[in-house]
mmCIF file of N, CA, C and O in Angstrom:
data_model
loop_
_atom_site.group_PDB
_atom_site.id
_atom_site.type_symbol
_atom_site.label_atom_id
_atom_site.label_comp_id
_atom_site.label_asym_id
_atom_site.label_seq_id
_atom_site.Cartn_x
_atom_site.Cartn_y
_atom_site.Cartn_z
ATOM 1 N N ALA H 1 -3.490 26.510 27.141
ATOM 2 C CA ALA H 1 -3.764 27.461 26.069
ATOM 3 C C ALA H 1 -5.107 28.120 26.310
ATOM 4 O O ALA H 1 -6.100 27.447 26.536
ATOM 5 N N LYS H 2 -5.115 29.429 26.255
ATOM 6 C CA LYS H 2 -6.352 30.170 26.492
ATOM 7 C C LYS H 2 -7.332 29.918 25.347
ATOM 8 O O LYS H 2 -6.939 29.849 24.197
ATOM 9 N N GLY H 3 -8.593 29.744 25.676
ATOM 10 C CA GLY H 3 -9.597 29.576 24.643
ATOM 11 C C GLY H 3 -9.841 28.134 24.243
ATOM 12 O O GLY H 3 -10.766 27.866 23.514
ATOM 13 N N SER H 4 -9.006 27.196 24.725
ATOM 14 C CA SER H 4 -9.221 25.815 24.315
ATOM 15 C C SER H 4 -9.877 24.984 25.424
ATOM 16 O O SER H 4 -10.019 23.782 25.292
ATOM 17 N N TYR H 5 -10.224 25.606 26.535
ATOM 18 C CA TYR H 5 -10.933 24.907 27.599
ATOM 19 C C TYR H 5 -12.420 25.202 27.457
ATOM 20 O O TYR H 5 -12.770 26.329 27.145
ATOM 21 N N PRO H 6 -13.320 24.297 27.648
ATOM 22 C CA PRO H 6 -13.073 22.907 28.000
ATOM 23 C C PRO H 6 -12.655 22.073 26.784
ATOM 24 O O PRO H 6 -12.857 22.482 25.647
ATOM 25 N N LYS H 7 -12.066 20.901 27.067
ATOM 26 C CA LYS H 7 -11.749 19.956 26.002
ATOM 27 C C LYS H 7 -13.060 19.422 25.435
ATOM 28 O O LYS H 7 -13.974 19.098 26.185
ATOM 29 N N VAL H 8 -13.115 19.325 24.115
ATOM 30 C CA VAL H 8 -14.383 19.023 23.453
ATOM 31 C C VAL H 8 -14.208 17.906 22.424
ATOM 32 O O VAL H 8 -13.207 17.859 21.726
ATOM 33 N N ASN H 9 -15.186 17.002 22.348
ATOM 34 C CA ASN H 9 -15.311 16.057 21.235
ATOM 35 C C ASN H 9 -16.517 16.485 20.414
ATOM 36 O O ASN H 9 -17.569 16.779 20.984
ATOM 37 N N VAL H 10 -16.371 16.483 19.097
ATOM 38 C CA VAL H 10 -17.514 16.705 18.215
ATOM 39 C C VAL H 10 -17.675 15.435 17.392
ATOM 40 O O VAL H 10 -16.745 15.011 16.713
ATOM 41 N N ILE H 11 -18.831 14.794 17.515
ATOM 42 C CA ILE H 11 -19.066 13.495 16.893
ATOM 43 C C ILE H 11 -20.179 13.649 15.863
ATOM 44 O O ILE H 11 -21.249 14.175 16.167
ATOM 45 N N ASN H 12 -19.893 13.180 14.642
ATOM 46 C CA ASN H 12 -20.869 13.282 13.560
ATOM 47 C C ASN H 12 -21.625 11.960 13.431
ATOM 48 O O ASN H 12 -21.040 10.948 13.072
ATOM 49 N N HIS H 13 -22.910 11.968 13.756
ATOM 50 C CA HIS H 13 -23.773 10.803 13.562
ATOM 51 C C HIS H 13 -24.637 11.038 12.324
ATOM 52 O O HIS H 13 -24.741 12.162 11.843
ATOM 53 N N GLU H 14 -25.291 9.978 11.840
ATOM 54 C CA GLU H 14 -26.153 10.152 10.665
ATOM 55 C C GLU H 14 -27.275 11.143 10.937
ATOM 56 O O GLU H 14 -27.624 11.951 10.081
ATOM 57 N N GLU H 15 -27.860 11.063 12.145
ATOM 58 C CA GLU H 15 -29.065 11.845 12.453
ATOM 59 C C GLU H 15 -28.767 13.164 13.167
ATOM 60 O O GLU H 15 -29.624 14.028 13.231
ATOM 61 N N CYS H 16 -27.598 13.265 13.783
ATOM 62 C CA CYS H 16 -27.316 14.447 14.606
ATOM 63 C C CYS H 16 -25.812 14.650 14.744
ATOM 64 O O CYS H 16 -25.018 13.788 14.388
ATOM 65 N N VAL H 17 -25.455 15.803 15.267
ATOM 66 C CA VAL H 17 -24.079 16.063 15.680
ATOM 67 C C VAL H 17 -24.088 16.143 17.201
ATOM 68 O O VAL H 17 -24.970 16.761 17.797
ATOM 69 N N GLU H 18 -23.117 15.487 17.813
ATOM 70 C CA GLU H 18 -23.048 15.458 19.270
ATOM 71 C C GLU H 18 -21.783 16.197 19.704
ATOM 72 O O GLU H 18 -20.714 15.994 19.128
ATOM 73 N N ILE H 19 -21.928 17.075 20.670
ATOM 74 C CA ILE H 19 -20.778 17.786 21.225
ATOM 75 C C ILE H 19 -20.650 17.370 22.685
ATOM 76 O O ILE H 19 -21.610 17.487 23.449
ATOM 77 N N GLU H 20 -19.480 16.857 23.053
ATOM 78 C CA GLU H 20 -19.204 16.516 24.452
ATOM 79 C C GLU H 20 -18.134 17.477 24.953
ATOM 80 O O GLU H 20 -17.104 17.636 24.305
ATOM 81 N N ALA H 21 -18.405 18.107 26.084
ATOM 82 C CA ALA H 21 -17.429 19.029 26.676
ATOM 83 C C ALA H 21 -17.139 18.573 28.104
ATOM 84 O O ALA H 21 -18.062 18.364 28.884
ATOM 85 N N ALA H 22 -15.866 18.394 28.414
ATOM 86 C CA ALA H 22 -15.465 17.982 29.761
ATOM 87 C C ALA H 22 -15.353 19.227 30.634
ATOM 88 O O ALA H 22 -14.503 20.081 30.398
ATOM 89 N N ILE H 23 -16.251 19.321 31.621
ATOM 90 C CA ILE H 23 -16.281 20.500 32.491
ATOM 91 C C ILE H 23 -16.274 20.026 33.942
ATOM 92 O O ILE H 23 -17.295 20.066 34.623
ATOM 93 N N PRO H 24 -15.138 19.532 34.421
ATOM 94 C CA PRO H 24 -15.095 19.046 35.793
ATOM 95 C C PRO H 24 -15.199 20.183 36.800
ATOM 96 O O PRO H 24 -14.819 21.308 36.512
ATOM 97 N N GLY H 25 -15.759 19.881 37.951
ATOM 98 C CA GLY H 25 -15.787 20.849 39.041
ATOM 99 C C GLY H 25 -16.877 21.893 38.933
ATOM 100 O O GLY H 25 -16.913 22.832 39.712
ATOM 101 N N MET H 26 -17.765 21.755 37.955
ATOM 102 C CA MET H 26 -18.884 22.687 37.860
ATOM 103 C C MET H 26 -20.191 21.911 37.919
ATOM 104 O O MET H 26 -20.226 20.716 37.654
ATOM 105 N N ASP H 27 -21.243 22.619 38.294
ATOM 106 C CA ASP H 27 -22.590 22.050 38.278
ATOM 107 C C ASP H 27 -23.300 22.543 37.028
ATOM 108 O O ASP H 27 -22.886 23.519 36.410
ATOM 109 N N ALA H 28 -24.408 21.896 36.713
ATOM 110 C CA ALA H 28 -25.205 22.327 35.564
ATOM 111 C C ALA H 28 -25.596 23.800 35.710
ATOM 112 O O ALA H 28 -25.676 24.537 34.723
ATOM 113 N N ASP H 29 -25.826 24.254 36.955
ATOM 114 C CA ASP H 29 -26.228 25.646 37.190
ATOM 115 C C ASP H 29 -25.124 26.645 36.833
ATOM 116 O O ASP H 29 -25.397 27.831 36.637
ATOM 117 N N ASP H 30 -23.873 26.172 36.788
ATOM 118 C CA ASP H 30 -22.752 27.067 36.489
ATOM 119 C C ASP H 30 -22.559 27.264 34.987
ATOM 120 O O ASP H 30 -21.740 28.069 34.565
ATOM 121 N N ILE H 31 -23.293 26.492 34.177
ATOM 122 C CA ILE H 31 -23.022 26.440 32.738
ATOM 123 C C ILE H 31 -24.186 27.040 31.956
ATOM 124 O O ILE H 31 -25.345 26.780 32.259
ATOM 125 N N ASP H 32 -23.856 27.849 30.957
ATOM 126 C CA ASP H 32 -24.855 28.415 30.046
ATOM 127 C C ASP H 32 -24.552 27.942 28.635
ATOM 128 O O ASP H 32 -23.397 27.986 28.211
ATOM 129 N N VAL H 33 -25.593 27.539 27.926
ATOM 130 C CA VAL H 33 -25.459 27.199 26.511
ATOM 131 C C VAL H 33 -26.427 28.093 25.751
ATOM 132 O O VAL H 33 -27.609 28.134 26.070
ATOM 133 N N GLU H 34 -25.910 28.839 24.784
ATOM 134 C CA GLU H 34 -26.741 29.788 24.043
ATOM 135 C C GLU H 34 -26.448 29.676 22.557
ATOM 136 O O GLU H 34 -25.353 29.274 22.170
ATOM 137 N N ILE H 35 -27.438 30.057 21.751
ATOM 138 C CA ILE H 35 -27.233 30.130 20.302
ATOM 139 C C ILE H 35 -27.634 31.504 19.819
ATOM 140 O O ILE H 35 -28.704 31.990 20.147
ATOM 141 N N THR H 36 -26.729 32.147 19.082
ATOM 142 C CA THR H 36 -27.029 33.424 18.447
ATOM 143 C C THR H 36 -26.556 33.350 17.008
ATOM 144 O O THR H 36 -25.372 33.092 16.768
ATOM 145 N N ASP H 37 -27.463 33.552 16.078
ATOM 146 C CA ASP H 37 -27.101 33.553 14.650
ATOM 147 C C ASP H 37 -26.233 32.359 14.262
ATOM 148 O O ASP H 37 -25.135 32.530 13.722
ATOM 149 N N SER H 38 -26.702 31.150 14.571
ATOM 150 C CA SER H 38 -25.999 29.916 14.203
ATOM 151 C C SER H 38 -24.640 29.745 14.873
ATOM 152 O O SER H 38 -23.823 28.966 14.406
ATOM 153 N N VAL H 39 -24.381 30.477 15.937
ATOM 154 C CA VAL H 39 -23.164 30.253 16.721
ATOM 155 C C VAL H 39 -23.584 29.740 18.096
ATOM 156 O O VAL H 39 -24.334 30.400 18.815
ATOM 157 N N LEU H 40 -23.101 28.544 18.409
ATOM 158 C CA LEU H 40 -23.390 27.917 19.701
ATOM 159 C C LEU H 40 -22.277 28.295 20.668
ATOM 160 O O LEU H 40 -21.104 28.135 20.353
ATOM 161 N N THR H 41 -22.652 28.831 21.823
ATOM 162 C CA THR H 41 -21.653 29.227 22.819
ATOM 163 C C THR H 41 -21.910 28.469 24.121
ATOM 164 O O THR H 41 -23.034 28.451 24.620
ATOM 165 N N ILE H 42 -20.849 27.833 24.615
ATOM 166 C CA ILE H 42 -20.893 27.178 25.925
ATOM 167 C C ILE H 42 -20.046 28.036 26.855
ATOM 168 O O ILE H 42 -18.884 28.313 26.555
ATOM 169 N N GLN H 43 -20.639 28.489 27.953
ATOM 170 C CA GLN H 43 -19.819 29.242 28.902
ATOM 171 C C GLN H 43 -20.122 28.807 30.316
ATOM 172 O O GLN H 43 -21.205 28.330 30.618
ATOM 173 N N GLY H 44 -19.134 28.971 31.161
ATOM 174 C CA GLY H 44 -19.302 28.552 32.546
ATOM 175 C C GLY H 44 -18.610 29.506 33.481
ATOM 176 O O GLY H 44 -17.655 30.180 33.120
ATOM 177 N N ASN H 45 -19.127 29.543 34.691
ATOM 178 C CA ASN H 45 -18.558 30.401 35.716
ATOM 179 C C ASN H 45 -18.753 29.712 37.045
ATOM 180 O O ASN H 45 -19.881 29.544 37.486
ATOM 181 N N SER H 46 -17.674 29.258 37.638
ATOM 182 C CA SER H 46 -17.787 28.546 38.899
ATOM 183 C C SER H 46 -17.741 29.526 40.054
ATOM 184 O O SER H 46 -16.843 30.353 40.146
ATOM 185 N N ASN H 47 -18.744 29.436 40.914
ATOM 186 C CA ASN H 47 -18.814 30.355 42.051
ATOM 187 C C ASN H 47 -18.475 29.644 43.357
ATOM 188 O O ASN H 47 -19.077 29.892 44.377
ATOM 189 N N GLN H 48 -17.516 28.715 43.291
ATOM 190 C CA GLN H 48 -17.133 28.018 44.509
ATOM 191 C C GLN H 48 -16.583 29.025 45.515
ATOM 192 O O GLN H 48 -15.942 30.002 45.150
ATOM 193 N N ASN H 49 -16.834 28.756 46.767
ATOM 194 C CA ASN H 49 -16.343 29.617 47.856
ATOM 195 C C ASN H 49 -16.807 31.053 47.703
ATOM 196 O O ASN H 49 -16.069 31.991 47.955
ATOM 197 N N ASN H 50 -18.042 31.196 47.291
ATOM 198 C CA ASN H 50 -18.574 32.531 47.031
ATOM 199 C C ASN H 50 -18.570 33.414 48.267
ATOM 200 O O ASN H 50 -18.411 34.610 48.174
ATOM 201 N N GLY H 51 -18.773 32.803 49.440
ATOM 202 C CA GLY H 51 -18.905 33.617 50.643
ATOM 203 C C GLY H 51 -17.589 33.969 51.310
ATOM 204 O O GLY H 51 -17.578 34.551 52.385
ATOM 205 N N ILE H 52 -16.463 33.602 50.692
ATOM 206 C CA ILE H 52 -15.166 33.822 51.339
ATOM 207 C C ILE H 52 -14.464 34.995 50.664
ATOM 208 O O ILE H 52 -14.325 35.019 49.448
ATOM 209 N N SER H 53 -14.039 35.964 51.445
ATOM 210 C CA SER H 53 -13.335 37.101 50.833
ATOM 211 C C SER H 53 -11.863 36.741 50.641
ATOM 212 O O SER H 53 -11.327 35.865 51.327
ATOM 213 N N ASP H 54 -11.210 37.424 49.709
ATOM 214 C CA ASP H 54 -9.812 37.105 49.399
ATOM 215 C C ASP H 54 -8.907 37.200 50.621
ATOM 216 O O ASP H 54 -7.955 36.441 50.758
ATOM 217 N N SER H 55 -9.217 38.110 51.525
ATOM 218 C CA SER H 55 -8.345 38.302 52.679
ATOM 219 C C SER H 55 -8.436 37.150 53.688
ATOM 220 O O SER H 55 -7.591 37.031 54.564
ATOM 221 N N GLN H 56 -9.464 36.296 53.574
ATOM 222 C CA GLN H 56 -9.611 35.180 54.513
ATOM 223 C C GLN H 56 -8.763 33.965 54.135
ATOM 224 O O GLN H 56 -8.592 33.071 54.936
ATOM 225 N N TYR H 57 -8.255 33.931 52.888
ATOM 226 C CA TYR H 57 -7.481 32.764 52.448
ATOM 227 C C TYR H 57 -6.097 32.786 53.069
ATOM 228 O O TYR H 57 -5.399 33.796 53.035
ATOM 229 N N VAL H 58 -5.693 31.664 53.656
ATOM 230 C CA VAL H 58 -4.318 31.499 54.116
ATOM 231 C C VAL H 58 -3.492 30.971 52.940
ATOM 232 O O VAL H 58 -2.377 31.403 52.693
ATOM 233 N N LYS H 59 -4.079 30.041 52.212
ATOM 234 C CA LYS H 59 -3.443 29.499 51.009
ATOM 235 C C LYS H 59 -4.549 29.310 49.987
ATOM 236 O O LYS H 59 -5.632 28.849 50.320
ATOM 237 N N ARG H 60 -4.284 29.683 48.756
ATOM 238 C CA ARG H 60 -5.324 29.556 47.738
ATOM 239 C C ARG H 60 -4.724 29.014 46.447
ATOM 240 O O ARG H 60 -3.996 29.718 45.760
ATOM 241 N N GLU H 61 -5.028 27.741 46.133
ATOM 242 C CA GLU H 61 -4.540 27.124 44.902
ATOM 243 C C GLU H 61 -5.669 26.847 43.930
ATOM 244 O O GLU H 61 -5.426 26.637 42.747
ATOM 245 N N ILE H 62 -6.912 26.805 44.418
ATOM 246 C CA ILE H 62 -8.049 26.541 43.539
ATOM 247 C C ILE H 62 -8.628 27.888 43.117
ATOM 248 O O ILE H 62 -9.143 28.626 43.942
ATOM 249 N N LYS H 63 -8.473 28.186 41.862
ATOM 250 C CA LYS H 63 -8.966 29.477 41.370
ATOM 251 C C LYS H 63 -10.424 29.352 40.949
ATOM 252 O O LYS H 63 -10.889 28.294 40.589
ATOM 253 N N LYS H 64 -11.102 30.470 40.983
ATOM 254 C CA LYS H 64 -12.431 30.501 40.372
ATOM 255 C C LYS H 64 -12.234 30.305 38.886
ATOM 256 O O LYS H 64 -11.371 30.940 38.291
ATOM 257 N N SER H 65 -13.009 29.426 38.295
ATOM 258 C CA SER H 65 -12.776 29.184 36.878
ATOM 259 C C SER H 65 -13.931 29.712 36.046
ATOM 260 O O SER H 65 -15.081 29.669 36.462
ATOM 261 N N ALA H 66 -13.580 30.215 34.882
ATOM 262 C CA ALA H 66 -14.578 30.676 33.929
ATOM 263 C C ALA H 66 -14.071 30.309 32.543
ATOM 264 O O ALA H 66 -12.870 30.246 32.313
ATOM 265 N N PHE H 67 -14.982 30.028 31.629
ATOM 266 C CA PHE H 67 -14.572 29.696 30.273
ATOM 267 C C PHE H 67 -15.675 30.083 29.310
ATOM 268 O O PHE H 67 -16.807 30.320 29.702
ATOM 269 N N LYS H 68 -15.317 30.119 28.039
ATOM 270 C CA LYS H 68 -16.290 30.389 26.983
ATOM 271 C C LYS H 68 -15.761 29.764 25.705
ATOM 272 O O LYS H 68 -14.612 29.999 25.347
ATOM 273 N N ARG H 69 -16.573 28.936 25.049
ATOM 274 C CA ARG H 69 -16.201 28.352 23.756
ATOM 275 C C ARG H 69 -17.358 28.489 22.803
ATOM 276 O O ARG H 69 -18.495 28.285 23.188
ATOM 277 N N SER H 70 -17.042 28.800 21.555
ATOM 278 C CA SER H 70 -18.090 28.980 20.548
ATOM 279 C C SER H 70 -17.845 28.083 19.348
ATOM 280 O O SER H 70 -16.705 27.790 19.005
ATOM 281 N N PHE H 71 -18.941 27.651 18.732
ATOM 282 C CA PHE H 71 -18.886 26.793 17.555
ATOM 283 C C PHE H 71 -19.875 27.336 16.531
ATOM 284 O O PHE H 71 -21.017 27.616 16.878
ATOM 285 N N ALA H 72 -19.446 27.435 15.278
ATOM 286 C CA ALA H 72 -20.374 27.816 14.208
ATOM 287 C C ALA H 72 -21.138 26.570 13.791
ATOM 288 O O ALA H 72 -20.548 25.516 13.577
ATOM 289 N N LEU H 73 -22.459 26.675 13.713
ATOM 290 C CA LEU H 73 -23.288 25.551 13.294
ATOM 291 C C LEU H 73 -23.593 25.683 11.811
ATOM 292 O O LEU H 73 -23.902 26.768 11.340
ATOM 293 N N ASN H 74 -23.516 24.560 11.093
ATOM 294 C CA ASN H 74 -23.823 24.674 9.667
ATOM 295 C C ASN H 74 -25.331 24.671 9.440
ATOM 296 O O ASN H 74 -26.121 24.415 10.340
ATOM 297 N N ASP H 75 -25.713 24.966 8.210
ATOM 298 C CA ASP H 75 -27.131 25.164 7.879
ATOM 299 C C ASP H 75 -27.971 23.906 8.045
ATOM 300 O O ASP H 75 -29.186 23.993 8.142
ATOM 301 N N ASN H 76 -27.323 22.740 8.031
ATOM 302 C CA ASN H 76 -28.099 21.499 8.102
ATOM 303 C C ASN H 76 -28.415 21.093 9.547
ATOM 304 O O ASN H 76 -28.988 20.038 9.774
ATOM 305 N N LEU H 77 -28.042 21.907 10.521
ATOM 306 C CA LEU H 77 -28.322 21.557 11.918
ATOM 307 C C LEU H 77 -29.534 22.332 12.426
ATOM 308 O O LEU H 77 -29.685 23.513 12.165
ATOM 309 N N ASP H 78 -30.380 21.629 13.157
ATOM 310 C CA ASP H 78 -31.623 22.218 13.660
ATOM 311 C C ASP H 78 -31.374 22.841 15.026
ATOM 312 O O ASP H 78 -31.494 22.191 16.055
ATOM 313 N N SER H 79 -31.023 24.127 15.014
ATOM 314 C CA SER H 79 -30.668 24.786 16.278
ATOM 315 C C SER H 79 -31.882 25.016 17.178
ATOM 316 O O SER H 79 -31.744 25.376 18.334
ATOM 317 N N GLU H 80 -33.090 24.781 16.651
ATOM 318 C CA GLU H 80 -34.299 24.932 17.474
ATOM 319 C C GLU H 80 -34.505 23.724 18.394
ATOM 320 O O GLU H 80 -35.307 23.772 19.309
ATOM 321 N N ASP H 81 -33.828 22.629 18.116
ATOM 322 C CA ASP H 81 -34.180 21.365 18.759
ATOM 323 C C ASP H 81 -32.982 20.698 19.434
ATOM 324 O O ASP H 81 -32.800 19.492 19.342
ATOM 325 N N ILE H 82 -32.133 21.495 20.083
ATOM 326 C CA ILE H 82 -30.938 20.955 20.737
ATOM 327 C C ILE H 82 -31.303 20.398 22.105
ATOM 328 O O ILE H 82 -32.069 21.013 22.850
ATOM 329 N N SER H 83 -30.760 19.219 22.425
ATOM 330 C CA SER H 83 -30.945 18.700 23.784
ATOM 331 C C SER H 83 -29.596 18.722 24.493
ATOM 332 O O SER H 83 -28.546 18.538 23.871
ATOM 333 N N ALA H 84 -29.622 18.982 25.784
ATOM 334 C CA ALA H 84 -28.386 19.082 26.569
ATOM 335 C C ALA H 84 -28.534 18.274 27.845
ATOM 336 O O ALA H 84 -29.587 18.276 28.469
ATOM 337 N N SER H 85 -27.457 17.567 28.208
ATOM 338 C CA SER H 85 -27.447 16.875 29.502
ATOM 339 C C SER H 85 -26.069 17.054 30.120
ATOM 340 O O SER H 85 -25.085 17.296 29.414
ATOM 341 N N PHE H 86 -26.014 16.940 31.438
ATOM 342 C CA PHE H 86 -24.751 17.133 32.158
ATOM 343 C C PHE H 86 -24.618 16.019 33.177
ATOM 344 O O PHE H 86 -25.480 15.854 34.035
ATOM 345 N N ASN H 87 -23.564 15.221 33.045
ATOM 346 C CA ASN H 87 -23.419 14.046 33.885
ATOM 347 C C ASN H 87 -21.946 13.794 34.167
ATOM 348 O O ASN H 87 -21.153 13.708 33.228
ATOM 349 N N ASN H 88 -21.586 13.673 35.443
ATOM 350 C CA ASN H 88 -20.198 13.379 35.838
ATOM 351 C C ASN H 88 -19.178 14.303 35.162
ATOM 352 O O ASN H 88 -18.145 13.854 34.690
ATOM 353 N N GLY H 89 -19.515 15.589 35.102
ATOM 354 C CA GLY H 89 -18.563 16.561 34.562
ATOM 355 C C GLY H 89 -18.516 16.628 33.041
ATOM 356 O O GLY H 89 -17.695 17.334 32.484
ATOM 357 N N ILE H 90 -19.401 15.889 32.368
ATOM 358 C CA ILE H 90 -19.443 15.923 30.899
ATOM 359 C C ILE H 90 -20.759 16.543 30.445
ATOM 360 O O ILE H 90 -21.829 16.039 30.764
ATOM 361 N N LEU H 91 -20.665 17.651 29.709
ATOM 362 C CA LEU H 91 -21.835 18.267 29.081
ATOM 363 C C LEU H 91 -21.986 17.640 27.700
ATOM 364 O O LEU H 91 -21.033 17.623 26.920
ATOM 365 N N THR H 92 -23.175 17.101 27.401
ATOM 366 C CA THR H 92 -23.433 16.503 26.099
ATOM 367 C C THR H 92 -24.564 17.262 25.412
ATOM 368 O O THR H 92 -25.644 17.395 25.979
ATOM 369 N N LEU H 93 -24.288 17.770 24.225
ATOM 370 C CA LEU H 93 -25.301 18.460 23.424
ATOM 371 C C LEU H 93 -25.569 17.616 22.188
ATOM 372 O O LEU H 93 -24.629 17.153 21.540
ATOM 373 N N LYS H 94 -26.842 17.428 21.879
ATOM 374 C CA LYS H 94 -27.210 16.728 20.646
ATOM 375 C C LYS H 94 -27.982 17.698 19.761
ATOM 376 O O LYS H 94 -28.988 18.254 20.180
ATOM 377 N N ILE H 95 -27.472 17.883 18.540
ATOM 378 C CA ILE H 95 -28.086 18.817 17.609
ATOM 379 C C ILE H 95 -28.568 18.012 16.404
ATOM 380 O O ILE H 95 -27.744 17.492 15.643
ATOM 381 N N PRO H 96 -29.886 17.870 16.238
ATOM 382 C CA PRO H 96 -30.391 17.064 15.126
ATOM 383 C C PRO H 96 -30.057 17.698 13.779
ATOM 384 O O PRO H 96 -29.989 18.919 13.654
ATOM 385 N N LYS H 97 -29.855 16.822 12.790
ATOM 386 C CA LYS H 97 -29.682 17.305 11.415
ATOM 387 C C LYS H 97 -31.055 17.482 10.790
ATOM 388 O O LYS H 97 -31.958 16.685 11.023
ATOM 389 N N ILE H 98 -31.194 18.526 10.005
ATOM 390 C CA ILE H 98 -32.462 18.764 9.319
ATOM 391 C C ILE H 98 -32.666 17.678 8.258
ATOM 392 O O ILE H 98 -33.736 17.111 8.136
ATOM 393 N N VAL H 99 -31.599 17.360 7.524
ATOM 394 C CA VAL H 99 -31.630 16.245 6.576
ATOM 395 C C VAL H 99 -30.578 15.246 7.018
ATOM 396 O O VAL H 99 -29.389 15.566 7.008
ATOM 397 N N PRO H 100 -30.988 14.044 7.456
ATOM 398 C CA PRO H 100 -29.995 13.051 7.896
ATOM 399 C C PRO H 100 -29.037 12.682 6.761
ATOM 400 O O PRO H 100 -29.399 12.752 5.584
ATOM 401 N N ASP H 101 -27.816 12.261 7.130
ATOM 402 C CA ASP H 101 -26.816 11.896 6.125
ATOM 403 C C ASP H 101 -27.285 10.773 5.208
ATOM 404 O O ASP H 101 -26.867 10.674 4.066
ATOM 405 N N ASN H 102 -28.145 9.896 5.737
ATOM 406 C CA ASN H 102 -28.548 8.731 4.954
ATOM 407 C C ASN H 102 -29.829 8.979 4.160
ATOM 408 O O ASN H 102 -30.386 8.062 3.584
ATOM 409 N N ALA H 103 -30.323 10.236 4.164
ATOM 410 C CA ALA H 103 -31.594 10.521 3.486
ATOM 411 C C ALA H 103 -31.430 10.350 1.982
ATOM 412 O O ALA H 103 -30.434 10.762 1.399
ATOM 413 N N LYS H 104 -32.418 9.725 1.380
ATOM 414 C CA LYS H 104 -32.418 9.564 -0.074
ATOM 415 C C LYS H 104 -32.886 10.887 -0.684
ATOM 416 O O LYS H 104 -33.832 11.489 -0.193
ATOM 417 N N PRO H 105 -32.219 11.318 -1.748
ATOM 418 C CA PRO H 105 -32.711 12.532 -2.399
ATOM 419 C C PRO H 105 -34.110 12.287 -2.962
ATOM 420 O O PRO H 105 -34.392 11.201 -3.451
ATOM 421 N N VAL H 106 -34.957 13.263 -2.823
ATOM 422 C CA VAL H 106 -36.326 13.152 -3.313
ATOM 423 C C VAL H 106 -36.380 13.729 -4.723
ATOM 424 O O VAL H 106 -35.937 14.860 -4.949
ATOM 425 N N THR H 107 -36.875 12.938 -5.656
ATOM 426 C CA THR H 107 -36.991 13.402 -7.032
ATOM 427 C C THR H 107 -38.459 13.645 -7.353
ATOM 428 O O THR H 107 -39.293 12.777 -7.094
ATOM 429 N N ARG H 108 -38.749 14.837 -7.825
ATOM 430 C CA ARG H 108 -40.121 15.150 -8.241
ATOM 431 C C ARG H 108 -40.107 15.465 -9.720
ATOM 432 O O ARG H 108 -39.269 16.236 -10.179
ATOM 433 N N LYS H 109 -41.012 14.867 -10.437
ATOM 434 C CA LYS H 109 -41.139 15.209 -11.861
ATOM 435 C C LYS H 109 -41.914 16.515 -11.973
ATOM 436 O O LYS H 109 -42.932 16.702 -11.322
ATOM 437 N N ILE H 110 -41.396 17.416 -12.752
ATOM 438 C CA ILE H 110 -42.069 18.690 -12.975
ATOM 439 C C ILE H 110 -42.780 18.602 -14.321
ATOM 440 O O ILE H 110 -42.156 18.314 -15.342
ATOM 441 N N LYS H 111 -44.077 18.810 -14.267
ATOM 442 C CA LYS H 111 -44.867 18.748 -15.503
ATOM 443 C C LYS H 111 -44.628 20.006 -16.312
ATOM 444 O O LYS H 111 -44.674 21.117 -15.785
ATOM 445 N N ILE H 112 -44.337 19.829 -17.571
ATOM 446 C CA ILE H 112 -44.114 20.972 -18.455
ATOM 447 C C ILE H 112 -45.411 21.224 -19.209
ATOM 448 O O ILE H 112 -45.931 20.337 -19.871
ATOM 449 N N SER H 113 -45.935 22.429 -19.069
ATOM 450 C CA SER H 113 -47.214 22.703 -19.730
ATOM 451 C C SER H 113 -46.976 23.483 -21.025
ATOM 452 O O SER H 113 -45.963 24.143 -21.187
#
């Protein structure tokens, strides 16, 4: 299905939201992660066999792959402080929550004058 690659897990932790994307066959250099107006976009473009022209292929089953996936971030996520790592074909993004799920509500008494 177009638009559903890469396969993604979104995990809700008390302190952060974690996004795992399975991106086999690409390097960290092939992947871009950007945020625009609270929309997180993961995109990739594999440049394998860059120096080979189409006419040189006798058989070609491995296509150049490209993808793009976007996620809307809610207001409680700190898009300024996202960390990203890429290991064994898995991109992991951690987005801290501005207010953790376990935070106690703060009550302030307002003095009436």
